[in-house]
């Protein structure tokens, strides 16, 4: 007996979704900028959770990614076909290729860092010039492919969520056992909660109250240097639920924040070479962050204009 399909009513508008992604990307850019300073490892920095900003930002992004994909796939029955999957993958892979080429030209490094290799430590590595690991992109591609496959393989909503959970837990467990560096990979478990939120909205007082308590416990552990994968996972999930509930009660957000969220992938990709080209030499940390944000935004806007011109020319031809 098949479970009746859920008629999804979005609880997060496009504007709110883009704003949430914008906040997520700002925290990641901020964490990258602060990582250039000794202050990053100081007691004050830990109290402010700055070393955790990157992981929390990634968690929030994955939460919205899971929510967005599930809402999209439930709109139409044919959304899970191969052409739609390729369309989504193209939006990810095309910017990667372009940024890869740009970095290879403008930076004095060789292409020896830029390959896909099998590694017992990282599972596999895909890097830009300078050897920057694009773990974020690998996970997004994995999420897209597996989610589309689940929608093809099963029509039961409950089974899709169960299989998605098993798949994501298996992925994170494998990466953890392979000793993948840092706790960034485990932030992907929030993808499952985003998908769950699309089906069963989590904006309930008991969920929010529990999340606040869990995040408070997470904070106490972090400032006391008690860090482990389970603690980080709990903190990531609690953070996402709290942030989503805050955004759910706020309807208007600045256009520039929505722009960052709408182009979050480009901000991530283009923010890396911008940091390579702008040294932090004796620049006050917050000014370095602002400088990176301004130059990255300028680069993203330039990229978008070239992309628009190329698309327009393609249509004419």
mmCIF file of C-alpha atoms in Angstrom:
data_model
loop_
_atom_site.group_PDB
_atom_site.id
_atom_site.type_symbol
_atom_site.label_atom_id
_atom_site.label_comp_id
_atom_site.label_asym_id
_atom_site.label_seq_id
_atom_site.Cartn_x
_atom_site.Cartn_y
_atom_site.Cartn_z
ATOM 1 C CA UNK A 1 0.000 0.000 0.000
ATOM 2 C CA UNK A 2 1.461 3.328 -1.079
ATOM 3 C CA UNK A 3 1.499 6.370 1.106
ATOM 4 C CA UNK A 4 -0.442 9.320 -0.271
ATOM 5 C CA UNK A 5 1.748 11.998 -1.847
ATOM 6 C CA UNK A 6 2.118 15.121 0.234
ATOM 7 C CA UNK A 7 0.738 18.347 -1.216
ATOM 8 C CA UNK A 8 3.579 20.643 -0.206
ATOM 9 C CA UNK A 9 2.768 24.211 0.749
ATOM 10 C CA UNK A 10 6.075 26.141 0.924
ATOM 11 C CA UNK A 11 6.666 27.695 4.340
ATOM 12 C CA UNK A 12 9.743 29.637 3.194
ATOM 13 C CA UNK A 13 9.287 32.140 0.366
ATOM 14 C CA UNK A 14 11.872 32.634 -2.380
ATOM 15 C CA UNK A 15 12.910 35.957 -0.806
ATOM 16 C CA UNK A 16 13.336 34.357 2.618
ATOM 17 C CA UNK A 17 15.199 31.408 1.099
ATOM 18 C CA UNK A 18 17.656 33.645 -0.716
ATOM 19 C CA UNK A 19 18.151 35.741 2.427
ATOM 20 C CA UNK A 20 18.918 32.596 4.463
ATOM 21 C CA UNK A 21 21.458 31.504 1.848
ATOM 22 C CA UNK A 22 22.887 35.031 1.955
ATOM 23 C CA UNK A 23 23.398 34.805 5.721
ATOM 24 C CA UNK A 24 24.987 31.377 5.281
ATOM 25 C CA UNK A 25 27.429 32.677 2.674
ATOM 26 C CA UNK A 26 28.338 35.738 4.759
ATOM 27 C CA UNK A 27 29.276 33.526 7.704
ATOM 28 C CA UNK A 28 31.450 31.368 5.426
ATOM 29 C CA UNK A 29 33.229 34.362 3.867
ATOM 30 C CA UNK A 30 33.724 35.836 7.343
ATOM 31 C CA UNK A 31 35.199 32.567 8.649
ATOM 32 C CA UNK A 32 37.569 32.355 5.662
ATOM 33 C CA UNK A 33 38.716 35.940 6.209
ATOM 34 C CA UNK A 34 39.255 35.526 9.964
ATOM 35 C CA UNK A 35 41.215 32.336 9.358
ATOM 36 C CA UNK A 36 44.024 34.539 8.009
ATOM 37 C CA UNK A 37 44.687 35.929 11.509
ATOM 38 C CA UNK A 38 46.034 34.522 14.771
ATOM 39 C CA UNK A 39 42.895 35.978 16.373
ATOM 40 C CA UNK A 40 40.990 33.066 14.776
ATOM 41 C CA UNK A 41 42.270 30.653 17.448
ATOM 42 C CA UNK A 42 42.075 33.045 20.389
ATOM 43 C CA UNK A 43 39.823 32.635 23.425
ATOM 44 C CA UNK A 44 37.737 35.633 22.365
ATOM 45 C CA UNK A 45 37.236 34.134 18.919
ATOM 46 C CA UNK A 46 36.103 30.815 20.413
ATOM 47 C CA UNK A 47 33.668 32.603 22.751
ATOM 48 C CA UNK A 48 32.200 34.337 19.685
ATOM 49 C CA UNK A 49 32.074 30.934 17.885
ATOM 50 C CA UNK A 50 34.067 32.394 14.962
ATOM 51 C CA UNK A 51 35.949 29.112 14.254
ATOM 52 C CA UNK A 52 32.533 27.447 13.906
ATOM 53 C CA UNK A 53 31.045 30.039 11.547
ATOM 54 C CA UNK A 54 32.084 28.126 8.436
ATOM 55 C CA UNK A 55 30.497 24.870 9.538
ATOM 56 C CA UNK A 56 27.336 26.573 10.796
ATOM 57 C CA UNK A 57 27.045 28.526 7.554
ATOM 58 C CA UNK A 58 27.498 25.345 5.514
ATOM 59 C CA UNK A 59 24.840 23.620 7.624
ATOM 60 C CA UNK A 60 22.373 26.424 6.979
ATOM 61 C CA UNK A 61 23.103 26.260 3.263
ATOM 62 C CA UNK A 62 22.582 22.474 3.156
ATOM 63 C CA UNK A 63 19.359 22.848 5.155
ATOM 64 C CA UNK A 64 17.996 25.241 2.531
ATOM 65 C CA UNK A 65 19.323 23.048 -0.271
ATOM 66 C CA UNK A 66 17.410 20.017 1.028
ATOM 67 C CA UNK A 67 14.285 22.108 1.495
ATOM 68 C CA UNK A 68 14.551 23.668 -1.965
ATOM 69 C CA UNK A 69 15.193 20.421 -3.842
ATOM 70 C CA UNK A 70 12.292 18.611 -2.185
ATOM 71 C CA UNK A 71 9.869 21.484 -2.782
ATOM 72 C CA UNK A 72 10.984 21.632 -6.416
ATOM 73 C CA UNK A 73 10.663 17.899 -7.043
ATOM 74 C CA UNK A 74 7.183 17.734 -5.523
ATOM 75 C CA UNK A 75 5.815 20.531 -7.729
ATOM 76 C CA UNK A 76 5.626 18.381 -10.866
ATOM 77 C CA UNK A 77 5.789 14.655 -11.389
ATOM 78 C CA UNK A 78 8.300 14.964 -14.241
ATOM 79 C CA UNK A 79 10.743 17.099 -12.229
ATOM 80 C CA UNK A 80 12.789 14.028 -11.360
ATOM 81 C CA UNK A 81 13.595 13.165 -14.978
ATOM 82 C CA UNK A 82 17.159 13.048 -16.265
ATOM 83 C CA UNK A 83 16.921 16.301 -18.246
ATOM 84 C CA UNK A 84 15.987 18.239 -15.122
ATOM 85 C CA UNK A 85 18.865 16.632 -13.214
ATOM 86 C CA UNK A 86 21.311 17.600 -15.970
ATOM 87 C CA UNK A 87 19.908 21.124 -15.931
ATOM 88 C CA UNK A 88 20.614 21.412 -12.195
ATOM 89 C CA UNK A 89 24.078 19.892 -12.531
ATOM 90 C CA UNK A 90 24.904 22.292 -15.372
ATOM 91 C CA UNK A 91 24.246 25.243 -13.060
ATOM 92 C CA UNK A 92 26.891 23.858 -10.700
ATOM 93 C CA UNK A 93 29.488 22.444 -13.071
ATOM 94 C CA UNK A 94 29.620 25.365 -15.554
ATOM 95 C CA UNK A 95 30.787 27.962 -12.958
ATOM 96 C CA UNK A 96 33.335 25.455 -11.607
ATOM 97 C CA UNK A 97 34.882 24.974 -15.051
ATOM 98 C CA UNK A 98 34.965 28.720 -15.755
ATOM 99 C CA UNK A 99 36.501 29.611 -12.375
ATOM 100 C CA UNK A 100 38.963 26.741 -12.776
ATOM 101 C CA UNK A 101 40.133 28.169 -16.121
ATOM 102 C CA UNK A 102 40.324 31.724 -14.748
ATOM 103 C CA UNK A 103 42.397 30.644 -11.758
ATOM 104 C CA UNK A 104 44.684 28.557 -13.956
ATOM 105 C CA UNK A 105 45.403 31.616 -16.122
ATOM 106 C CA UNK A 106 45.757 34.402 -13.561
ATOM 107 C CA UNK A 107 47.610 32.527 -10.852
ATOM 108 C CA UNK A 108 51.291 31.519 -11.149
ATOM 109 C CA UNK A 109 50.569 27.968 -9.994
ATOM 110 C CA UNK A 110 50.629 24.848 -12.150
ATOM 111 C CA UNK A 111 47.741 22.497 -12.813
ATOM 112 C CA UNK A 112 49.352 19.747 -10.760
ATOM 113 C CA UNK A 113 46.978 20.540 -7.897
ATOM 114 C CA UNK A 114 43.936 20.383 -10.097
ATOM 115 C CA UNK A 115 42.964 16.776 -10.538
ATOM 116 C CA UNK A 116 40.693 14.112 -9.179
ATOM 117 C CA UNK A 117 42.578 11.431 -7.283
ATOM 118 C CA UNK A 118 41.669 8.497 -5.099
ATOM 119 C CA UNK A 119 42.789 8.985 -1.522
ATOM 120 C CA UNK A 120 42.339 6.807 1.544
ATOM 121 C CA UNK A 121 42.175 10.019 3.566
ATOM 122 C CA UNK A 122 39.701 12.186 1.665
ATOM 123 C CA UNK A 123 37.809 9.613 -0.444
ATOM 124 C CA UNK A 124 38.623 11.804 -3.453
ATOM 125 C CA UNK A 125 39.963 15.312 -3.977
ATOM 126 C CA UNK A 126 38.853 17.966 -6.435
ATOM 127 C CA UNK A 127 40.853 21.164 -6.114
ATOM 128 C CA UNK A 128 41.248 24.587 -7.648
ATOM 129 C CA UNK A 129 44.723 26.052 -8.239
ATOM 130 C CA UNK A 130 46.609 26.356 -4.935
ATOM 131 C CA UNK A 131 45.111 23.018 -3.942
ATOM 132 C CA UNK A 132 41.921 24.398 -2.372
ATOM 133 C CA UNK A 133 39.614 21.438 -1.828
ATOM 134 C CA UNK A 134 36.145 21.918 -3.330
ATOM 135 C CA UNK A 135 34.480 19.563 -0.846
ATOM 136 C CA UNK A 136 31.386 21.769 -0.894
ATOM 137 C CA UNK A 137 30.802 21.201 -4.600
ATOM 138 C CA UNK A 138 31.329 17.442 -4.380
ATOM 139 C CA UNK A 139 28.677 17.171 -1.682
ATOM 140 C CA UNK A 140 26.170 19.311 -3.611
ATOM 141 C CA UNK A 141 26.553 17.136 -6.710
ATOM 142 C CA UNK A 142 26.152 13.987 -4.581
ATOM 143 C CA UNK A 143 22.994 15.419 -2.994
ATOM 144 C CA UNK A 144 21.442 16.296 -6.343
ATOM 145 C CA UNK A 145 22.102 12.918 -7.943
ATOM 146 C CA UNK A 146 20.996 10.781 -4.987
ATOM 147 C CA UNK A 147 17.841 12.831 -4.369
ATOM 148 C CA UNK A 148 16.776 12.639 -8.006
ATOM 149 C CA UNK A 149 17.397 8.878 -7.992
ATOM 150 C CA UNK A 150 15.296 8.423 -4.853
ATOM 151 C CA UNK A 151 12.387 10.210 -6.495
ATOM 152 C CA UNK A 152 12.760 7.888 -9.478
ATOM 153 C CA UNK A 153 13.034 4.713 -7.437
ATOM 154 C CA UNK A 154 10.188 5.292 -4.988
ATOM 155 C CA UNK A 155 6.850 7.101 -5.005
ATOM 156 C CA UNK A 156 6.383 6.810 -1.262
ATOM 157 C CA UNK A 157 7.227 9.990 0.609
ATOM 158 C CA UNK A 158 8.104 8.198 3.831
ATOM 159 C CA UNK A 159 10.495 5.799 2.075
ATOM 160 C CA UNK A 160 12.182 8.654 0.221
ATOM 161 C CA UNK A 161 12.976 10.363 3.521
ATOM 162 C CA UNK A 162 14.137 7.109 5.115
ATOM 163 C CA UNK A 163 16.402 6.241 2.169
ATOM 164 C CA UNK A 164 17.710 9.812 2.042
ATOM 165 C CA UNK A 165 18.588 9.645 5.741
ATOM 166 C CA UNK A 166 20.342 6.283 5.341
ATOM 167 C CA UNK A 167 22.278 7.553 2.304
ATOM 168 C CA UNK A 168 23.442 10.752 4.010
ATOM 169 C CA UNK A 169 24.384 9.036 7.265
ATOM 170 C CA UNK A 170 26.336 6.432 5.274
ATOM 171 C CA UNK A 171 28.185 9.171 3.350
ATOM 172 C CA UNK A 172 29.108 11.129 6.476
ATOM 173 C CA UNK A 173 30.165 7.926 8.276
ATOM 174 C CA UNK A 174 32.456 6.903 5.406
ATOM 175 C CA UNK A 175 34.061 10.346 5.221
ATOM 176 C CA UNK A 176 34.481 10.382 8.996
ATOM 177 C CA UNK A 177 36.136 6.952 8.980
ATOM 178 C CA UNK A 178 38.383 8.122 6.115
ATOM 179 C CA UNK A 179 39.454 10.907 8.474
ATOM 180 C CA UNK A 180 38.311 13.675 6.172
ATOM 181 C CA UNK A 181 39.735 16.861 7.737
ATOM 182 C CA UNK A 182 37.524 19.030 9.887
ATOM 183 C CA UNK A 183 33.821 18.770 10.636
ATOM 184 C CA UNK A 184 32.591 20.386 7.411
ATOM 185 C CA UNK A 185 31.279 17.176 5.866
ATOM 186 C CA UNK A 186 28.939 16.375 8.733
ATOM 187 C CA UNK A 187 27.104 19.648 8.124
ATOM 188 C CA UNK A 188 25.497 17.851 5.180
ATOM 189 C CA UNK A 189 23.191 15.987 7.578
ATOM 190 C CA UNK A 190 21.207 19.234 7.705
ATOM 191 C CA UNK A 191 20.226 18.476 4.098
ATOM 192 C CA UNK A 192 17.994 15.732 5.491
ATOM 193 C CA UNK A 193 16.357 18.140 7.956
ATOM 194 C CA UNK A 194 15.740 20.606 5.129
ATOM 195 C CA UNK A 195 13.972 17.863 3.165
ATOM 196 C CA UNK A 196 12.026 16.892 6.289
ATOM 197 C CA UNK A 197 10.984 20.521 6.795
ATOM 198 C CA UNK A 198 9.587 20.604 3.243
ATOM 199 C CA UNK A 199 7.289 17.686 4.130
ATOM 200 C CA UNK A 200 6.651 18.292 7.841
ATOM 201 C CA UNK A 201 7.277 21.964 8.793
ATOM 202 C CA UNK A 202 9.324 22.167 11.973
ATOM 203 C CA UNK A 203 8.127 25.587 13.058
ATOM 204 C CA UNK A 204 6.635 24.352 16.321
ATOM 205 C CA UNK A 205 7.318 25.781 19.749
ATOM 206 C CA UNK A 206 8.592 22.534 21.225
ATOM 207 C CA UNK A 207 11.034 22.038 18.318
ATOM 208 C CA UNK A 208 12.322 25.594 18.592
ATOM 209 C CA UNK A 209 12.586 25.474 22.408
ATOM 210 C CA UNK A 210 14.458 22.159 22.231
ATOM 211 C CA UNK A 211 16.778 23.559 19.556
ATOM 212 C CA UNK A 212 17.603 26.589 21.700
ATOM 213 C CA UNK A 213 18.475 24.335 24.645
ATOM 214 C CA UNK A 214 20.586 22.055 22.457
ATOM 215 C CA UNK A 215 22.436 24.988 20.921
ATOM 216 C CA UNK A 216 23.105 26.377 24.405
ATOM 217 C CA UNK A 217 24.597 23.010 25.363
ATOM 218 C CA UNK A 218 26.632 22.993 22.134
ATOM 219 C CA UNK A 219 27.951 26.472 22.937
ATOM 220 C CA UNK A 220 29.003 25.433 26.449
ATOM 221 C CA UNK A 221 30.851 22.437 25.020
ATOM 222 C CA UNK A 222 32.663 24.540 22.401
ATOM 223 C CA UNK A 223 33.899 27.231 24.779
ATOM 224 C CA UNK A 224 35.131 24.475 27.104
ATOM 225 C CA UNK A 225 36.999 22.853 24.218
ATOM 226 C CA UNK A 226 34.760 19.774 24.202
ATOM 227 C CA UNK A 227 34.486 19.112 20.481
ATOM 228 C CA UNK A 228 33.374 15.936 18.728
ATOM 229 C CA UNK A 229 31.372 14.952 15.664
ATOM 230 C CA UNK A 230 28.107 14.253 17.592
ATOM 231 C CA UNK A 231 28.319 17.591 19.405
ATOM 232 C CA UNK A 232 28.919 19.429 16.133
ATOM 233 C CA UNK A 233 26.032 17.610 14.442
ATOM 234 C CA UNK A 234 23.641 18.584 17.247
ATOM 235 C CA UNK A 235 24.849 22.181 17.113
ATOM 236 C CA UNK A 236 24.452 22.348 13.323
ATOM 237 C CA UNK A 237 20.891 21.025 13.338
ATOM 238 C CA UNK A 238 19.818 23.206 16.257
ATOM 239 C CA UNK A 239 21.326 26.281 14.575
ATOM 240 C CA UNK A 240 19.409 25.612 11.343
ATOM 241 C CA UNK A 241 16.068 25.222 13.105
ATOM 242 C CA UNK A 242 16.614 28.420 15.111
ATOM 243 C CA UNK A 243 17.681 30.446 12.066
ATOM 244 C CA UNK A 244 14.849 29.101 9.905
ATOM 245 C CA UNK A 245 12.297 30.031 12.579
ATOM 246 C CA UNK A 246 13.741 33.556 12.865
ATOM 247 C CA UNK A 247 13.574 34.052 9.113
ATOM 248 C CA UNK A 248 10.065 32.605 8.985
ATOM 249 C CA UNK A 249 8.844 35.513 11.107
ATOM 250 C CA UNK A 250 10.637 38.161 9.041
ATOM 251 C CA UNK A 251 9.195 38.978 5.627
ATOM 252 C CA UNK A 252 11.426 41.779 4.340
ATOM 253 C CA UNK A 253 15.141 41.403 3.793
ATOM 254 C CA UNK A 254 17.644 43.657 1.970
ATOM 255 C CA UNK A 255 17.988 43.101 -1.753
ATOM 256 C CA UNK A 256 21.778 42.846 -1.502
ATOM 257 C CA UNK A 257 21.461 39.958 0.990
ATOM 258 C CA UNK A 258 19.103 38.144 -1.367
ATOM 259 C CA UNK A 259 21.559 38.748 -4.218
ATOM 260 C CA UNK A 260 24.344 37.073 -2.243
ATOM 261 C CA UNK A 261 22.066 34.131 -1.479
ATOM 262 C CA UNK A 262 20.898 33.798 -5.068
ATOM 263 C CA UNK A 263 24.503 33.696 -6.242
ATOM 264 C CA UNK A 264 25.962 31.843 -3.245
ATOM 265 C CA UNK A 265 27.803 29.274 -5.382
ATOM 266 C CA UNK A 266 29.607 32.033 -7.300
ATOM 267 C CA UNK A 267 30.473 33.785 -4.034
ATOM 268 C CA UNK A 268 32.026 30.586 -2.746
ATOM 269 C CA UNK A 269 33.964 29.870 -5.936
ATOM 270 C CA UNK A 270 35.104 33.420 -6.707
ATOM 271 C CA UNK A 271 35.762 34.287 -3.069
ATOM 272 C CA UNK A 272 38.691 31.846 -3.020
ATOM 273 C CA UNK A 273 40.827 33.537 -5.737
ATOM 274 C CA UNK A 274 39.900 36.958 -4.328
ATOM 275 C CA UNK A 275 41.442 35.941 -0.996
ATOM 276 C CA UNK A 276 44.564 34.698 -2.788
ATOM 277 C CA UNK A 277 44.944 38.025 -4.604
ATOM 278 C CA UNK A 278 44.196 40.301 -1.637
ATOM 279 C CA UNK A 279 46.726 39.744 1.165
ATOM 280 C CA UNK A 280 45.684 40.462 4.733
ATOM 281 C CA UNK A 281 48.970 42.266 5.467
ATOM 282 C CA UNK A 282 48.410 44.377 8.569
ATOM 283 C CA UNK A 283 44.792 45.019 7.595
ATOM 284 C CA UNK A 284 42.323 45.146 10.471
ATOM 285 C CA UNK A 285 40.353 41.850 10.416
ATOM 286 C CA UNK A 286 36.893 43.352 9.925
ATOM 287 C CA UNK A 287 38.213 45.585 7.123
ATOM 288 C CA UNK A 288 39.767 42.547 5.459
ATOM 289 C CA UNK A 289 36.387 40.811 5.565
ATOM 290 C CA UNK A 290 34.656 43.863 4.074
ATOM 291 C CA UNK A 291 37.341 44.177 1.383
ATOM 292 C CA UNK A 292 36.884 40.513 0.451
ATOM 293 C CA UNK A 293 33.120 40.891 0.362
ATOM 294 C CA UNK A 294 33.281 44.011 -1.831
ATOM 295 C CA UNK A 295 35.814 42.561 -4.295
ATOM 296 C CA UNK A 296 34.007 39.219 -4.436
ATOM 297 C CA UNK A 297 30.687 40.997 -5.068
ATOM 298 C CA UNK A 298 32.293 43.037 -7.851
ATOM 299 C CA UNK A 299 33.687 39.843 -9.387
ATOM 300 C CA UNK A 300 30.304 38.080 -9.138
ATOM 301 C CA UNK A 301 28.488 41.021 -10.763
ATOM 302 C CA UNK A 302 31.053 41.073 -13.577
ATOM 303 C CA UNK A 303 30.657 37.321 -14.065
ATOM 304 C CA UNK A 304 26.865 37.636 -14.178
ATOM 305 C CA UNK A 305 27.052 40.365 -16.820
ATOM 306 C CA UNK A 306 29.319 38.267 -19.028
ATOM 307 C CA UNK A 307 27.038 35.282 -18.496
ATOM 308 C CA UNK A 308 23.973 37.346 -19.441
ATOM 309 C CA UNK A 309 25.694 38.668 -22.569
ATOM 310 C CA UNK A 310 26.786 35.150 -23.588
ATOM 311 C CA UNK A 311 23.283 33.763 -23.042
ATOM 312 C CA UNK A 312 21.764 36.579 -25.063
ATOM 313 C CA UNK A 313 24.197 35.969 -27.925
ATOM 314 C CA UNK A 314 23.472 32.233 -27.805
ATOM 315 C CA UNK A 315 19.725 32.892 -28.160
ATOM 316 C CA UNK A 316 20.326 35.214 -31.120
ATOM 317 C CA UNK A 317 22.517 32.633 -32.884
#
